[in-house]
Amino acid sequence: MTRTFRAPGRVNLIGEHTDYNQGLVLPMALDLATFVESAPNSAPSLKVHSEHYRESREWQLKTIPRLEPAGDWGDYVAGVARELLRAGYRLEPRSLSIRSTVPEGAGLSSSAALEISCALALALDQPVPPLELAQIGQRAEVEFVGLPCGIMDQYVSVFGREGSALVIDCRNLERKYVTLPSEVSILAVNSMVKHSLSQSAYRQRTEECADAARRLGVSSLRDVSPSAFEAAAVTLPEAPRKRARHVIEENGRVVRFAASTDPWELGSLLVESHRSLQRLYEVSCEELDFLVDTAVEIEGVFGARVTGGGFGGCTINLIRAGCEAGFSETIECAYQARFGVSPRIYRCRAAAGAGEITTS
Ligand code: ADP
Ligand code: MG
């Protein structure tokens, strides 16, 4: 029998580059999602087709424990299959068909949506505890695809809830659901660029943070209070000092964001986060800075910042409900005039986490 599984992309409201530093993040799952149809397969293999790439891959089930990454999209699926086996789950011969409404490489986490939907489509009736499901997706990305990501994307794809964002503590993996004030809307604006630097810079940032933690004598930057950081900052070389300052202050911004219902305060926290990512963490780019600088001048905008890893992808914009159309038109014209590209704009509504789609 063919069954269909869905896992959402996400937008991170605040708490950027904090997850792999055991810090705090505040994302929400989106109604943009990846859907995987899982059908029985008569051969003893795992077949997968991506509608987006119009390509298929096939692996004999018995070879999966020994697979090497191929350096393409199939690695996300093979990695998840391998991690399920490692965690003691069985794999049946299946044929998966993937379609997605999450834009790729735009900072809305098409990768976690792919991992989690495939994990569900392969586990089928074997119940995987939700936290383990998220960790299987993360391990597939870290250990097989080779990107040292934190747990945020997979976690929110699993634990998202309609109408709510969630604060995730990436150290103890606890969560708290929060709702945004009803007078605000969130729009993501896709810069339509992804600079090639993004993966190598991501790796470099994770290393610089680990270096800063080592020099400060802690296992992660989560263990450094703002005052302890100020006292020790002069001992750090410039790069680890700037990266650590961003991470430590960004954790504080997540706490303030979660505690506030004032749209102007929420908006100014977003702008502070952007400036920090621009100047201290150095993961912004001309297109993203232009989108943020333009957005904050538009009527009804409380604040804006880059979301996701950076070097392209999307900004998020916190705006007054009812101002969506005017905002979209203005930012689209300005971006088109400056870069000759029309940005895609997505209305972000908090959606439920991953699961099977049941047809009645
Ligand atoms: P993001 O997660 O921000 O969208 P990533 O670079 O982490 O960006 O992940 C994008 C990668 O995930 C793509 O390059 C591709 O390998 C894989 N991917 C995402 N969606 C699909 C899809 N529908 N079909 C096949 N591969 C996909
Ligand atoms: Mg990703």
Short mmCIF file of N, CA, C and O and ligand atoms in Angstrom, two decimals, residues 109 111 141 153, ligand 2:
data_model
loop_
_atom_site.label_atom_id
_atom_site.label_comp_id
_atom_site.label_asym_id
_atom_site.label_seq_id
_atom_site.Cartn_x
_atom_site.Cartn_y
_atom_site.Cartn_z
N SER A 109 15.15 25.37 5.36
CA SER A 109 15.41 23.98 5.74
C SER A 109 14.68 22.92 4.93
O SER A 109 13.99 22.06 5.48
N SER A 111 16.40 20.69 3.69
CA SER A 111 17.17 19.47 4.00
C SER A 111 16.55 18.70 5.16
O SER A 111 16.38 17.49 5.08
N GLU A 141 22.71 14.18 8.42
CA GLU A 141 23.29 15.38 7.81
C GLU A 141 24.74 15.59 8.28
O GLU A 141 25.61 15.94 7.50
N ASP A 153 16.81 22.36 13.01
CA ASP A 153 15.95 22.17 11.84
C ASP A 153 15.12 20.90 11.95
O ASP A 153 13.92 20.89 11.68
MG MG B 2 19.53 22.70 5.52
#
